[in-house]
Short mmCIF file of C-alpha atoms and ligand atoms in Angstrom, two decimals:
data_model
loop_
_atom_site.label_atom_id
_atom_site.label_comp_id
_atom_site.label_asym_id
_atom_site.label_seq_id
_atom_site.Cartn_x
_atom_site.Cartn_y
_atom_site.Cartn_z
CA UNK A 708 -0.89 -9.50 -19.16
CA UNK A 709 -1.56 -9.69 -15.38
CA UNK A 710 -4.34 -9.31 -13.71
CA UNK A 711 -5.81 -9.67 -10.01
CA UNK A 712 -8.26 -11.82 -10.54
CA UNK A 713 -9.39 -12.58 -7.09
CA UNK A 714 -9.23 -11.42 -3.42
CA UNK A 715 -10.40 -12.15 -0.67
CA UNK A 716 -10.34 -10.74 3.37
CA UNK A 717 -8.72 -12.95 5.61
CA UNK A 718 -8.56 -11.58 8.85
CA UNK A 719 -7.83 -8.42 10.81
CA UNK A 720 -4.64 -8.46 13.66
CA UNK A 721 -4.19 -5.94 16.33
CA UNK A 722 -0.33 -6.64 16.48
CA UNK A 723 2.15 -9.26 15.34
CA UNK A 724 1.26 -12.41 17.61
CA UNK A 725 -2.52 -12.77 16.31
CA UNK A 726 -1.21 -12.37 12.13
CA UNK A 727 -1.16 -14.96 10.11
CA UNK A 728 1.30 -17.72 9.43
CA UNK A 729 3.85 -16.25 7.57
CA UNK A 730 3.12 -18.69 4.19
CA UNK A 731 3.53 -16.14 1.38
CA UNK A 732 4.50 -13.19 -0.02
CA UNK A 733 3.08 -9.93 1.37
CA UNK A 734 2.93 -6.72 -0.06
CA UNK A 735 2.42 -3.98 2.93
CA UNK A 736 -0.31 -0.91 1.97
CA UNK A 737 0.94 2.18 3.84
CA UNK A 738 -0.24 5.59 3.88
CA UNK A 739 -1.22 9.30 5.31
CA UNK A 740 -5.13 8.69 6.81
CA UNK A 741 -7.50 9.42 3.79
CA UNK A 742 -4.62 8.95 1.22
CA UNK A 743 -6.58 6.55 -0.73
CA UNK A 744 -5.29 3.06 0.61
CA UNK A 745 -8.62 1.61 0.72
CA UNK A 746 -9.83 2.71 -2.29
CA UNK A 747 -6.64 1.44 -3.84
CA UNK A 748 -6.66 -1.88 -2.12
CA UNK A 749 -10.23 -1.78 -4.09
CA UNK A 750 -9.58 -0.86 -6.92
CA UNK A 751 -6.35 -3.32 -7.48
CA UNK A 752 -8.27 -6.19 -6.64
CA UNK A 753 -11.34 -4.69 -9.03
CA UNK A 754 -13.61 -4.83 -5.98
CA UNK A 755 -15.88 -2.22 -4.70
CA UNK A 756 -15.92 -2.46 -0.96
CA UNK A 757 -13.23 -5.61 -0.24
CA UNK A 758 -11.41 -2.62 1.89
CA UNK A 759 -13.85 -0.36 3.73
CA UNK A 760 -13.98 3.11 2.90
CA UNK A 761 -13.62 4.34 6.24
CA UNK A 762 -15.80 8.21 7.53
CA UNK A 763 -13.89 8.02 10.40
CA UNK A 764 -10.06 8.57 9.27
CA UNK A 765 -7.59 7.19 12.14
CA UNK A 766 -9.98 5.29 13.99
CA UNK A 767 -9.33 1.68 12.15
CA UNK A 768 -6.31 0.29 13.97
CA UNK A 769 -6.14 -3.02 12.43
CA UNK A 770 -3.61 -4.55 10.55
CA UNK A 771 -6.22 -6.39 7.38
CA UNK A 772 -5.15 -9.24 6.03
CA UNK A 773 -6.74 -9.81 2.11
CA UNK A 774 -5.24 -12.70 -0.13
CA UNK A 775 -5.26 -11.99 -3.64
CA UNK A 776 -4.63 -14.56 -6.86
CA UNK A 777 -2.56 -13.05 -9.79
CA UNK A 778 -3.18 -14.23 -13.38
CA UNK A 779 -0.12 -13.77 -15.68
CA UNK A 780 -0.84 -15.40 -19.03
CA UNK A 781 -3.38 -18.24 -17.26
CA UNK A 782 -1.02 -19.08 -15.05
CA UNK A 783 -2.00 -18.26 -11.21
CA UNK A 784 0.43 -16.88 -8.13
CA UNK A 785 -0.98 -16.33 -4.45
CA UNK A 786 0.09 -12.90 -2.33
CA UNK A 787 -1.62 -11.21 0.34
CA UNK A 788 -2.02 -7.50 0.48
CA UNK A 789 -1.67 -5.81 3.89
CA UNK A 790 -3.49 -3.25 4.90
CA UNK A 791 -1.89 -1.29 7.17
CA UNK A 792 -3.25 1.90 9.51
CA UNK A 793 -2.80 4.86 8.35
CA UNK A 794 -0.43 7.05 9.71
CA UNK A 795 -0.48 10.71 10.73
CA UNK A 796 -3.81 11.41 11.94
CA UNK A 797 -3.87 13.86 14.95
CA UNK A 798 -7.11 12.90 16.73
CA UNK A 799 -5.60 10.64 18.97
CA UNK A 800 -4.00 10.88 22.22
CA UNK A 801 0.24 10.92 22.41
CA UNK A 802 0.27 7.75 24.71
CA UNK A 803 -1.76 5.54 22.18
CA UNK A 804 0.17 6.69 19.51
CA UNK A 805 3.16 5.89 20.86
CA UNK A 806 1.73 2.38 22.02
CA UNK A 807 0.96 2.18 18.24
CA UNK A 808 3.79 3.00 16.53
CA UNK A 809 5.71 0.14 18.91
CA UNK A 810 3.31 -1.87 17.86
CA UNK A 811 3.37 -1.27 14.12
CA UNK A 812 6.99 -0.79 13.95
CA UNK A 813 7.48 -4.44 15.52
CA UNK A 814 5.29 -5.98 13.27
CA UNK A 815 7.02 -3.70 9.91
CA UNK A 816 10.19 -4.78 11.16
CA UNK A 817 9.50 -8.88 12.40
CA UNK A 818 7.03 -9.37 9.26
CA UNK A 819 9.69 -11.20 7.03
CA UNK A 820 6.80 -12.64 4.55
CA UNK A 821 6.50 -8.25 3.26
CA UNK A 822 8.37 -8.12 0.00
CA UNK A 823 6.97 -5.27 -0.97
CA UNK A 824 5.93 -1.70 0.83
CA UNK A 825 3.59 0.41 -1.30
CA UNK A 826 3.72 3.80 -0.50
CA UNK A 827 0.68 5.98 -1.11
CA UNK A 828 0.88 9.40 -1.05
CA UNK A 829 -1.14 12.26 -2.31
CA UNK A 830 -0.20 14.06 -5.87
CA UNK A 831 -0.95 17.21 -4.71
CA UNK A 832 1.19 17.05 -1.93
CA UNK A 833 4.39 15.39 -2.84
CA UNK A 834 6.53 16.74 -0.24
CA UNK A 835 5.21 16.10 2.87
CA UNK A 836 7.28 16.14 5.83
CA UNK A 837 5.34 13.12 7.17
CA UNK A 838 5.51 11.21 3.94
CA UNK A 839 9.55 12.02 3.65
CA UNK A 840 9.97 10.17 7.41
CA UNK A 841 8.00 7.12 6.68
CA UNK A 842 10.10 6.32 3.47
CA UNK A 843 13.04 6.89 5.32
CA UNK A 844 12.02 4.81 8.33
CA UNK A 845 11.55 2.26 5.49
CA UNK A 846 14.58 2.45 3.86
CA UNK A 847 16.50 2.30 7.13
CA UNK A 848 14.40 -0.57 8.54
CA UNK A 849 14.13 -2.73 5.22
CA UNK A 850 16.28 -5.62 4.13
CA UNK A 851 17.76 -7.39 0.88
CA UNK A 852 14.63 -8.83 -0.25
CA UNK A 853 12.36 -6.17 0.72
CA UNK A 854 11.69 -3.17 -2.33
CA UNK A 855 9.62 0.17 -1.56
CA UNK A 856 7.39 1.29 -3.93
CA UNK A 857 5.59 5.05 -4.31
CA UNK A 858 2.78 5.52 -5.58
CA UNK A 859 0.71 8.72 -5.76
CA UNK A 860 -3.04 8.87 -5.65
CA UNK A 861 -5.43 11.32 -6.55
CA UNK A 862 -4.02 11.73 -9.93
CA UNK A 863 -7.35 13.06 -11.40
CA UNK A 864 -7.32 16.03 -8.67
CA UNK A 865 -4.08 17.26 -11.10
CA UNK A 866 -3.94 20.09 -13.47
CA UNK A 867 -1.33 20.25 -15.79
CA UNK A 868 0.87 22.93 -13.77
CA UNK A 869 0.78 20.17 -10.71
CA UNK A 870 1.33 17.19 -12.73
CA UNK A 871 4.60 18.47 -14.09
CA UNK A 872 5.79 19.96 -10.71
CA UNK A 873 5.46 16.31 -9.14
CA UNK A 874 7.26 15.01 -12.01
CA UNK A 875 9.53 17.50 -11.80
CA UNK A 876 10.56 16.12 -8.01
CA UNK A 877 9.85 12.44 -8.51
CA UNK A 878 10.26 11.86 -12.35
CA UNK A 879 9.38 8.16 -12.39
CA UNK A 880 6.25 8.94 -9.98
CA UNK A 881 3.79 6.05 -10.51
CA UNK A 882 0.92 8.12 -10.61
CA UNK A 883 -3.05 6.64 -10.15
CA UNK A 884 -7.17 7.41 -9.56
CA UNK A 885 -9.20 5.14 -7.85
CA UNK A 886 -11.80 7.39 -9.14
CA UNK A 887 -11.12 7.20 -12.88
CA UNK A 888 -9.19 3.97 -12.35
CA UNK A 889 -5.86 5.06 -14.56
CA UNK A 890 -2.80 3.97 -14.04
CA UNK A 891 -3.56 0.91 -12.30
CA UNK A 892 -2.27 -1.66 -14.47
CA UNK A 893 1.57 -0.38 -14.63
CA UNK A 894 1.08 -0.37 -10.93
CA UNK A 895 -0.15 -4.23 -11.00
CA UNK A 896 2.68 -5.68 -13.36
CA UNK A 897 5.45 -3.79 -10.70
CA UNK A 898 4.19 -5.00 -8.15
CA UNK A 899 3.75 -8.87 -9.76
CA UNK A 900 7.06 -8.44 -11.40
CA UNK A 901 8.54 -7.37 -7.55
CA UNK A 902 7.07 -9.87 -6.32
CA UNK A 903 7.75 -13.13 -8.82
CA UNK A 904 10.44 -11.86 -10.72
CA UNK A 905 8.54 -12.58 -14.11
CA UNK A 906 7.03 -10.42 -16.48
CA UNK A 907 3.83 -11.21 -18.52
CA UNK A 908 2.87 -11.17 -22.06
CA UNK A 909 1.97 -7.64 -23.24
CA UNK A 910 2.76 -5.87 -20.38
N1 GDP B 2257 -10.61 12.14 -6.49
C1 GDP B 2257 -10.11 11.06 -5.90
N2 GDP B 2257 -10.55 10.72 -4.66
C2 GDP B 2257 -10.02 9.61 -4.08
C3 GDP B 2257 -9.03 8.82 -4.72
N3 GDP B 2257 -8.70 7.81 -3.87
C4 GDP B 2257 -9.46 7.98 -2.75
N4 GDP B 2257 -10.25 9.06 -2.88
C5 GDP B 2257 -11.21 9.61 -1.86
O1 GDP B 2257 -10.47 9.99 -0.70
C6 GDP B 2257 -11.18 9.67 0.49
C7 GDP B 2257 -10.34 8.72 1.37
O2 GDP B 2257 -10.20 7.48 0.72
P1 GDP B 2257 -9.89 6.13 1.52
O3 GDP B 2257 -9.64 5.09 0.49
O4 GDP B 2257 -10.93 5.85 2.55
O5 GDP B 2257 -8.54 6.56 2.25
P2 GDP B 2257 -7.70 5.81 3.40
O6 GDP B 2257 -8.04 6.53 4.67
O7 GDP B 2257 -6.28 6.05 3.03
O8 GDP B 2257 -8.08 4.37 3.40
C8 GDP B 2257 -12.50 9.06 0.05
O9 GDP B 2257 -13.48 10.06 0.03
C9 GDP B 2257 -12.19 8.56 -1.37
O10 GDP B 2257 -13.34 8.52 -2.19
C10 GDP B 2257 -8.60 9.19 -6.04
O11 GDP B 2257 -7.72 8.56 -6.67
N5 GDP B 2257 -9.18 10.31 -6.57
MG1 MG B 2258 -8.80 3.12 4.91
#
């Protein structure tokens, strides 16, 4: 079985020249604002506030840095999860979020330590236009070693009506609550298994 076992914050970067030495595998958080990225950055790493919980959506510009140890069977592997700012949030003027998405874009795209892009996006609302351009901007902007993955939050908002319409237009939809804290651990061995190209006992 794997497990997160620690995690720490590092450091937070306003663009690509103040990051971090690019000495391990990354795994790049991205979402709508209020999508659930912190709350899933917390409960991954079985913390309650490593990522803050933020009352004022759009306003964190920061690229956060947190470095997290993986347990598969005792033995230990070192990633960092990325927290990137969330996307699509209207309160902000045209000019800084143009500067932004430069800036974001360049780091996305120079950022060769990201294996992995996690994908939040809401269950309820599995067709947003906003959500269909980012993937797409991903999958035109990624390379060989780089996978996306989607994951939808909010699962415990879900009747049974809604939960079969999202599986009915993404069938393999991993599908999560930070609130009840389901479906996390498929989500951990993918993303270990992404990332090391090993699976673990029981999983
Ligand atoms: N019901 C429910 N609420 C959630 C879930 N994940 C996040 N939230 C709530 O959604 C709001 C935004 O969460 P946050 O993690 O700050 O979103 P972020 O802006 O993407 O970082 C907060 O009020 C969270 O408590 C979930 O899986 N289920
Ligand atoms: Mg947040």
């Amino acid at each position: 079985m794997v497990k997160i076992t620690q995690a720490s914050f590092i450091t937070s970067a306003q663009n690509i020249s103040q990051a971090l030495p690019q000495d391990m595998s990354e795994i790049a958080v991205l979402g709508r604002s209020n999508v659930g990225k912190s709350s899933f950055i917390n409960t991954i790493t079985n913390r309650k506030n490593l990522a803050k919980s933020s009352s004022t959506p759009g306003k964190t510009r920061l690229i956060n840095f947190f470095e997290v140890t993986f347990d598969c069977d005792g033995d230990k592997f070192q990633a960092r999860l990325v927290d990137l700012p969330g996307f699509g949030y209207a309160k902000v003027s045209k000019t800084e979020k143009y500067a932004w998405q430069k800036s974001l874009h360049e780091f996305i795209t120079k950022r060769t330590a990201i294996r992995l892009f996690i994908l939040l996006q809401d269950a309820r609302h599995p067709t947003m236009q906003i959500d269909k351009e980012v993937r797409e901007y991903l999958e035109s902007i990624k390379r060989p070693d780089q996978e996306i993955l989607e994951v939808f939050t909010k699962a415990d908002k879900l009747n049974q009506k809604t939960k079969s319409s999202l599986k009915k237009i993404v069938p393999n939809a991993m599908l999560i609550s930070n609130l009840k804290k389901t479906g996390i651990q498929q989500v951990t061995n993918k993303v270990f298994e992404k990332l090391f190209f090993k699976s673990c006992k029981d999983d």
